[in-house]
């Protein structure tokens, strides 16, 4: 197991930022820590990377305890902090050399810099000052810095936040590539990002885990129902629709009826039958799964 968080609680004064949080990340997984602002994502990441101590519970990375064996943990963890703080006056190569010094890479420095510059696609920018780079390239510098000491585990705190759509795609591709070799825990408040990048999603809200499941199964665990969306030619009494077997609720917007089933059964045949027996004219009928976005809102609202 690459990361284990066991009953972690973190208080800032009286405020509980994490409340008895437990999860684990397997070697080689890309896991998304998804939650709205203030959920506790950054706090969790600071604890995993030994920047903050927890008040209760245990965290281990590659079998090493973050409190008692923090040097061992730091060797194995690469960290891209939120907002990617960088020294804007430093040249890219100079900055990477500086980070290499912190990690005491010694004789390996040149080779490691060459490798991360290549991986992060920084080649053309290496002679520039960090302050002269676009936000997308600064993010690449942040990733390069996190990869420099060849860590097994990468912790990326909102790695695509603040980037333009093209840069987002580039950085996501880069993370996918990196994820082939490393264990990655990344945080985001964007559901789509999790769908694109992650094998598994851990949803956190107000310091509590609301869901933890493979991305592909998230829809199942949240007991997804398919809503039937019907446009009738004329107004139909919603009570009559509600009396159709299997219907839980009806929400009407203009002439569009969102018919919510009690179970995840397909309501369309029953609706058709009822409509034809009552001479309701159906102009259109659709069938829509609750989206991950909705599930996220449901779990975190
Ligand atoms: P996220 O990264 O999910 O947005 P954070 O971990 O940054 O959430 O914050 C979790 C909660 O802890 C928030 O309510 C935030 O205001 C609070 N918090 C974070 N850092 C501090 C701090 N240094 N001092 C006091 N409160 C903090
Ligand atoms: Mg944060």
CSV table of C-alpha atoms and ligand atoms in Angstrom, one decimal:
chain,number,residue,atom,x,y,z
A,1,UNK,CA,0.0,0.0,0.0
A,2,UNK,CA,1.5,3.4,-1.0
A,3,UNK,CA,-0.6,5.6,1.3
A,4,UNK,CA,-2.6,4.7,4.3
A,5,UNK,CA,-4.5,7.3,6.3
A,6,UNK,CA,-6.0,5.8,9.4
A,7,UNK,CA,-8.6,7.8,11.4
A,8,UNK,CA,-7.0,11.2,10.8
A,9,UNK,CA,-8.3,14.2,12.6
A,10,UNK,CA,-6.9,17.7,12.1
A,11,UNK,CA,-8.0,20.8,14.0
A,12,UNK,CA,-7.1,24.4,13.3
A,13,UNK,CA,-7.8,25.9,16.7
A,14,UNK,CA,-11.4,24.9,17.3
A,15,UNK,CA,-12.1,24.2,13.6
A,16,UNK,CA,-12.1,20.6,12.5
A,17,UNK,CA,-10.6,20.4,9.0
A,18,UNK,CA,-10.5,16.6,9.0
A,19,UNK,CA,-12.7,14.4,11.0
A,20,UNK,CA,-11.6,10.8,11.4
A,21,UNK,CA,-10.6,10.3,7.8
A,22,UNK,CA,-9.4,6.9,6.6
A,23,UNK,CA,-8.5,5.7,3.2
A,24,UNK,CA,-5.7,4.0,1.3
A,25,UNK,CA,-4.0,4.3,-2.1
A,26,UNK,CA,-2.6,1.2,-3.7
A,27,UNK,CA,0.8,1.2,-5.5
A,28,UNK,CA,0.3,2.4,-9.1
A,29,UNK,CA,-3.1,3.9,-8.7
A,30,UNK,CA,-4.2,7.4,-9.7
A,31,UNK,CA,-6.7,8.5,-7.1
A,32,UNK,CA,-8.7,11.7,-7.1
A,33,UNK,CA,-9.5,13.5,-3.9
A,34,UNK,CA,-12.6,15.4,-4.9
A,35,UNK,CA,-14.3,18.0,-2.8
A,36,UNK,CA,-15.6,21.5,-2.8
A,37,UNK,CA,-13.5,24.4,-1.4
A,38,UNK,CA,-12.7,24.0,2.2
A,39,UNK,CA,-13.4,20.3,2.2
A,40,UNK,CA,-10.0,19.5,3.7
A,41,UNK,CA,-8.1,18.3,0.6
A,42,UNK,CA,-5.1,20.5,1.0
A,43,UNK,CA,-4.9,19.8,4.7
A,44,UNK,CA,-4.9,16.0,4.0
A,45,UNK,CA,-2.1,16.5,1.5
A,46,UNK,CA,0.0,18.6,3.8
A,47,UNK,CA,-0.2,15.8,6.4
A,48,UNK,CA,0.7,13.1,3.9
A,49,UNK,CA,3.8,15.2,2.8
A,50,UNK,CA,4.8,15.9,6.4
A,51,UNK,CA,4.2,19.6,6.2
A,52,UNK,CA,1.6,19.5,9.0
A,53,UNK,CA,1.1,17.1,11.8
A,54,UNK,CA,-2.4,15.6,12.5
A,55,UNK,CA,-4.0,15.8,15.9
A,56,UNK,CA,-5.2,12.2,15.8
A,57,UNK,CA,-4.7,9.1,13.7
A,58,UNK,CA,-1.8,7.7,11.7
A,59,UNK,CA,-0.6,8.3,8.1
A,60,UNK,CA,2.0,6.2,6.4
A,61,UNK,CA,3.6,6.4,3.0
A,62,UNK,CA,5.3,3.3,1.5
A,63,UNK,CA,5.2,1.9,5.0
A,64,UNK,CA,6.9,4.8,6.7
A,65,UNK,CA,5.1,6.9,9.4
A,66,UNK,CA,4.7,10.6,8.5
A,67,UNK,CA,5.3,11.6,12.1
A,68,UNK,CA,8.2,9.4,13.2
A,69,UNK,CA,9.9,8.7,9.9
A,70,UNK,CA,9.4,11.9,8.0
A,71,UNK,CA,12.7,11.9,6.3
A,72,UNK,CA,11.9,8.4,4.8
A,73,UNK,CA,8.5,9.7,3.7
A,74,UNK,CA,9.9,12.8,2.1
A,75,UNK,CA,12.4,10.8,0.1
A,76,UNK,CA,9.4,8.9,-1.4
A,77,UNK,CA,7.0,11.7,-2.0
A,78,UNK,CA,6.9,14.4,-4.7
A,79,UNK,CA,4.6,17.3,-3.9
A,80,UNK,CA,3.0,19.9,-6.0
A,81,UNK,CA,1.4,22.3,-3.5
A,82,UNK,CA,-1.7,24.3,-4.1
A,83,UNK,CA,-1.0,27.4,-6.1
A,84,UNK,CA,2.5,26.0,-7.0
A,85,UNK,CA,4.7,28.5,-5.2
A,86,UNK,CA,7.9,29.1,-7.2
A,87,UNK,CA,10.8,31.5,-7.1
A,88,UNK,CA,9.9,33.7,-10.0
A,89,UNK,CA,13.4,35.3,-10.3
A,90,UNK,CA,15.1,32.0,-10.7
A,91,UNK,CA,15.9,30.5,-14.0
A,92,UNK,CA,14.3,27.1,-14.6
A,93,UNK,CA,17.6,25.2,-14.6
A,94,UNK,CA,18.8,27.1,-11.6
A,95,UNK,CA,15.6,26.3,-9.7
A,96,UNK,CA,15.8,22.6,-10.5
A,97,UNK,CA,19.5,22.6,-9.4
A,98,UNK,CA,18.4,24.3,-6.1
A,99,UNK,CA,15.8,21.6,-5.5
A,100,UNK,CA,18.3,18.9,-6.4
A,101,UNK,CA,20.5,20.3,-3.7
A,102,UNK,CA,17.8,20.1,-1.2
A,103,UNK,CA,17.3,16.4,-2.1
A,104,UNK,CA,21.1,15.9,-2.0
A,105,UNK,CA,21.1,14.4,-5.5
A,106,UNK,CA,24.9,15.1,-5.9
A,107,UNK,CA,26.4,13.4,-8.9
A,108,UNK,CA,23.0,12.4,-10.2
A,109,UNK,CA,21.9,16.0,-10.5
A,110,UNK,CA,22.5,16.6,-14.2
A,111,UNK,CA,21.0,13.4,-15.3
A,112,UNK,CA,17.9,13.8,-13.1
A,113,UNK,CA,17.4,17.4,-14.3
A,114,UNK,CA,17.7,16.2,-17.9
A,115,UNK,CA,15.1,13.5,-17.2
A,116,UNK,CA,12.5,15.7,-15.6
A,117,UNK,CA,12.9,18.4,-18.1
A,118,UNK,CA,12.3,15.9,-20.8
A,119,UNK,CA,9.3,14.3,-19.0
A,120,UNK,CA,7.7,17.7,-18.2
A,121,UNK,CA,8.3,19.0,-21.7
A,122,UNK,CA,10.3,21.9,-20.4
A,123,UNK,CA,13.1,21.8,-23.0
A,124,UNK,CA,12.6,25.0,-24.8
A,125,UNK,CA,11.9,27.0,-21.6
A,126,UNK,CA,14.8,25.8,-19.5
A,127,UNK,CA,16.9,29.0,-20.0
A,128,UNK,CA,14.1,31.3,-19.1
A,129,UNK,CA,13.2,32.9,-15.8
A,130,UNK,CA,10.3,31.2,-14.1
A,131,UNK,CA,8.5,34.6,-13.9
A,132,UNK,CA,8.7,34.7,-17.7
A,133,UNK,CA,6.8,31.5,-18.2
A,134,UNK,CA,3.1,31.0,-18.9
A,135,UNK,CA,1.0,29.5,-16.1
A,136,UNK,CA,1.0,26.1,-18.0
A,137,UNK,CA,4.7,26.1,-18.1
A,138,UNK,CA,5.1,27.1,-14.5
A,139,UNK,CA,2.9,24.1,-13.7
A,140,UNK,CA,5.3,21.9,-15.6
A,141,UNK,CA,8.2,23.4,-13.6
A,142,UNK,CA,6.2,22.4,-10.5
A,143,UNK,CA,5.7,18.9,-11.8
A,144,UNK,CA,9.4,18.6,-12.7
A,145,UNK,CA,10.4,19.7,-9.2
A,146,UNK,CA,8.1,17.1,-7.7
A,147,UNK,CA,9.6,14.4,-9.9
A,148,UNK,CA,13.2,15.3,-9.4
A,149,UNK,CA,14.2,12.9,-6.7
A,150,UNK,CA,12.4,10.0,-8.4
A,151,UNK,CA,9.7,9.6,-5.7
A,152,UNK,CA,7.3,6.6,-5.8
A,153,UNK,CA,4.3,8.7,-4.8
A,154,UNK,CA,3.1,12.0,-6.2
A,155,UNK,CA,0.8,14.3,-4.3
A,156,UNK,CA,-0.7,17.0,-6.6
A,157,UNK,CA,-2.9,19.6,-5.1
A,158,UNK,CA,-5.3,21.0,-7.7
A,159,UNK,CA,-2.7,20.6,-10.5
A,160,UNK,CA,-4.9,22.2,-13.2
A,161,UNK,CA,-6.4,25.0,-11.3
A,162,UNK,CA,-6.0,28.4,-13.0
A,163,UNK,CA,-5.0,27.0,-16.3
A,164,UNK,CA,-6.6,27.8,-19.7
A,165,UNK,CA,-8.4,24.9,-21.4
A,166,UNK,CA,-5.5,24.0,-23.7
A,167,UNK,CA,-3.1,24.0,-20.8
A,168,UNK,CA,-5.5,21.9,-18.8
A,169,UNK,CA,-5.4,19.3,-21.5
A,170,UNK,CA,-1.6,19.3,-21.7
A,171,UNK,CA,-1.1,19.0,-17.9
A,172,UNK,CA,-3.7,16.2,-17.7
A,173,UNK,CA,-1.9,14.3,-20.4
A,174,UNK,CA,1.3,14.8,-18.5
A,175,UNK,CA,-0.2,13.5,-15.3
A,176,UNK,CA,-1.6,10.5,-17.2
A,177,UNK,CA,1.8,9.8,-18.5
A,178,UNK,CA,3.5,10.1,-15.1
A,179,UNK,CA,0.7,8.0,-13.6
A,180,UNK,CA,1.9,5.0,-15.6
A,181,UNK,CA,5.0,4.8,-13.4
A,182,UNK,CA,3.9,6.4,-10.1
A,183,UNK,CA,1.3,6.3,-7.5
A,184,UNK,CA,-0.6,9.6,-7.8
A,185,UNK,CA,-3.0,11.3,-5.4
A,186,UNK,CA,-4.4,14.4,-6.9
A,187,UNK,CA,-7.0,16.8,-5.6
A,188,UNK,CA,-9.6,18.7,-7.6
A,189,UNK,CA,-13.0,20.2,-7.3
A,190,UNK,CA,-13.7,19.3,-10.9
A,191,UNK,CA,-15.7,16.1,-11.4
A,192,UNK,CA,-14.7,15.7,-15.0
A,193,UNK,CA,-11.1,15.7,-14.1
A,194,UNK,CA,-11.6,12.7,-11.9
A,195,UNK,CA,-13.5,10.9,-14.7
A,196,UNK,CA,-10.7,11.6,-17.1
A,197,UNK,CA,-7.7,10.9,-14.9
A,198,UNK,CA,-8.5,8.7,-12.0
A,199,UNK,CA,-8.9,5.0,-11.4
A,200,UNK,CA,-10.6,5.8,-8.1
A,201,UNK,CA,-12.3,8.7,-6.5
A,202,UNK,CA,-12.4,9.7,-2.8
A,203,UNK,CA,-15.1,12.3,-2.2
A,204,UNK,CA,-14.4,14.5,0.8
A,205,UNK,CA,-16.8,17.1,2.2
A,206,UNK,CA,-16.4,19.2,5.4
A,207,UNK,CA,-13.5,17.0,6.5
A,208,UNK,CA,-15.5,13.7,6.2
A,209,UNK,CA,-15.2,11.1,3.4
A,210,UNK,CA,-18.5,10.9,1.6
A,211,UNK,CA,-17.6,8.2,-0.9
A,212,UNK,CA,-14.6,6.1,-1.9
A,213,UNK,CA,-15.0,3.9,-5.0
A,214,UNK,CA,-13.6,3.1,-8.4
A,215,UNK,CA,-14.6,5.9,-10.8
A,216,UNK,CA,-16.5,3.5,-13.0
A,217,UNK,CA,-18.6,2.3,-10.0
A,218,UNK,CA,-19.4,5.7,-8.6
A,219,UNK,CA,-22.7,5.7,-10.5
A,220,UNK,CA,-23.7,2.4,-9.1
A,221,UNK,CA,-22.9,3.1,-5.5
A,222,UNK,CA,-24.9,6.2,-5.5
A,223,UNK,CA,-27.9,4.2,-6.6
A,224,UNK,CA,-28.3,6.0,-9.9
A,225,UNK,CA,-31.7,6.3,-11.3
A,226,UNK,CA,-32.5,7.1,-14.8
A,227,UNK,CA,-34.9,10.0,-15.1
A,228,UNK,CA,-37.4,10.0,-17.9
A,229,UNK,CA,-37.7,13.4,-19.6
A,230,UNK,CA,-41.0,13.8,-21.4
A,231,UNK,CA,-42.4,16.6,-23.4
A,232,UNK,CA,-46.2,16.4,-23.6
A,233,UNK,CA,-48.2,18.5,-26.1
A,234,UNK,CA,-50.5,19.7,-23.5
A,235,UNK,CA,-50.4,20.1,-19.7
A,236,UNK,CA,-50.8,16.8,-17.9
A,237,UNK,CA,-51.9,16.6,-14.3
A,238,UNK,CA,-48.7,15.6,-12.3
A,239,UNK,CA,-50.8,13.6,-9.9
A,240,UNK,CA,-51.9,11.3,-12.7
A,241,UNK,CA,-48.2,10.8,-13.7
A,242,UNK,CA,-47.3,10.1,-10.1
A,243,UNK,CA,-50.0,7.4,-10.0
A,244,UNK,CA,-48.1,5.4,-12.7
A,245,UNK,CA,-46.5,2.4,-11.1
A,246,UNK,CA,-42.9,2.9,-10.2
A,247,UNK,CA,-43.0,6.7,-10.3
A,248,UNK,CA,-41.6,8.4,-7.2
A,249,UNK,CA,-41.8,12.1,-8.2
A,250,UNK,CA,-42.3,14.5,-11.1
A,251,UNK,CA,-40.7,17.8,-11.6
A,252,UNK,CA,-42.2,20.1,-14.2
A,253,UNK,CA,-40.4,22.8,-16.1
A,254,UNK,CA,-42.6,24.5,-18.8
A,255,UNK,CA,-43.9,21.5,-20.6
A,256,UNK,CA,-41.0,19.2,-19.8
A,257,UNK,CA,-41.7,16.6,-17.2
A,258,UNK,CA,-38.8,15.0,-15.3
A,259,UNK,CA,-40.2,11.7,-14.1
A,260,UNK,CA,-38.1,10.2,-11.3
A,261,UNK,CA,-38.4,6.5,-10.7
A,262,UNK,CA,-38.5,4.7,-7.4
A,263,UNK,CA,-35.9,2.2,-8.4
A,264,UNK,CA,-33.4,2.1,-11.3
A,265,UNK,CA,-36.0,0.5,-13.5
A,266,UNK,CA,-36.8,1.9,-16.9
A,267,UNK,CA,-40.1,3.7,-16.7
A,268,UNK,CA,-40.6,4.5,-20.4
A,269,UNK,CA,-42.8,1.5,-21.3
A,270,UNK,CA,-45.3,2.3,-18.4
A,271,UNK,CA,-45.3,6.0,-19.4
A,272,UNK,CA,-46.0,5.1,-23.0
A,273,UNK,CA,-48.9,2.8,-22.1
A,274,UNK,CA,-50.5,5.3,-19.7
A,275,UNK,CA,-50.1,8.1,-22.2
A,276,UNK,CA,-51.7,6.2,-25.0
A,277,UNK,CA,-54.6,5.1,-22.8
A,278,UNK,CA,-55.2,8.7,-21.7
A,279,UNK,CA,-54.6,10.2,-25.1
A,280,UNK,CA,-51.7,12.3,-23.9
A,281,UNK,CA,-49.6,13.3,-26.9
A,282,UNK,CA,-45.9,12.8,-26.3
A,283,UNK,CA,-43.7,15.1,-28.4
A,284,UNK,CA,-40.4,13.7,-27.1
A,285,UNK,CA,-39.2,11.3,-24.6
A,286,UNK,CA,-35.7,11.0,-23.2
A,287,UNK,CA,-33.8,9.0,-20.7
A,288,UNK,CA,-31.1,10.5,-18.7
A,289,UNK,CA,-28.7,9.0,-16.1
A,290,UNK,CA,-27.9,11.3,-13.2
A,291,UNK,CA,-24.5,12.6,-14.1
A,292,UNK,CA,-21.5,12.2,-11.9
A,293,UNK,CA,-21.7,15.9,-11.4
A,294,UNK,CA,-25.2,15.4,-9.8
A,295,UNK,CA,-24.0,12.6,-7.7
A,296,UNK,CA,-21.1,14.8,-6.4
A,297,UNK,CA,-23.6,17.5,-5.6
A,298,UNK,CA,-25.9,15.0,-3.9
A,299,UNK,CA,-23.1,13.5,-1.8
A,300,UNK,CA,-21.7,16.9,-0.8
A,301,UNK,CA,-24.7,19.0,-0.3
B,1,LIG,P1,-9.5,22.4,0.5
B,1,LIG,O1,-8.1,22.2,0.1
B,1,LIG,O2,-10.4,21.2,0.3
B,1,LIG,O3,-10.2,23.6,-0.1
B,1,LIG,P2,-8.4,23.0,3.1
B,1,LIG,O4,-7.7,21.8,3.6
B,1,LIG,O5,-7.5,24.1,2.6
B,1,LIG,O6,-9.6,22.6,2.1
B,1,LIG,O7,-9.2,23.6,4.3
B,1,LIG,C1,-10.1,22.9,5.2
B,1,LIG,C2,-10.7,23.8,6.2
B,1,LIG,O8,-9.6,24.2,7.1
B,1,LIG,C3,-11.2,25.1,5.7
B,1,LIG,O9,-12.4,25.4,6.4
B,1,LIG,C4,-10.2,26.1,5.9
B,1,LIG,O10,-10.7,27.4,6.1
B,1,LIG,C5,-9.5,25.6,7.2
B,1,LIG,N1,-8.1,25.9,7.2
B,1,LIG,C6,-7.1,25.5,6.3
B,1,LIG,N2,-5.9,26.0,6.6
B,1,LIG,C7,-6.1,26.7,7.8
B,1,LIG,C8,-5.2,27.3,8.6
B,1,LIG,N3,-3.9,27.4,8.4
B,1,LIG,N4,-5.7,27.9,9.7
B,1,LIG,C9,-7.0,27.8,10.0
B,1,LIG,N5,-7.9,27.2,9.2
B,1,LIG,C10,-7.5,26.6,8.1
B,2,LIG,MG1,-7.0,23.2,-1.2
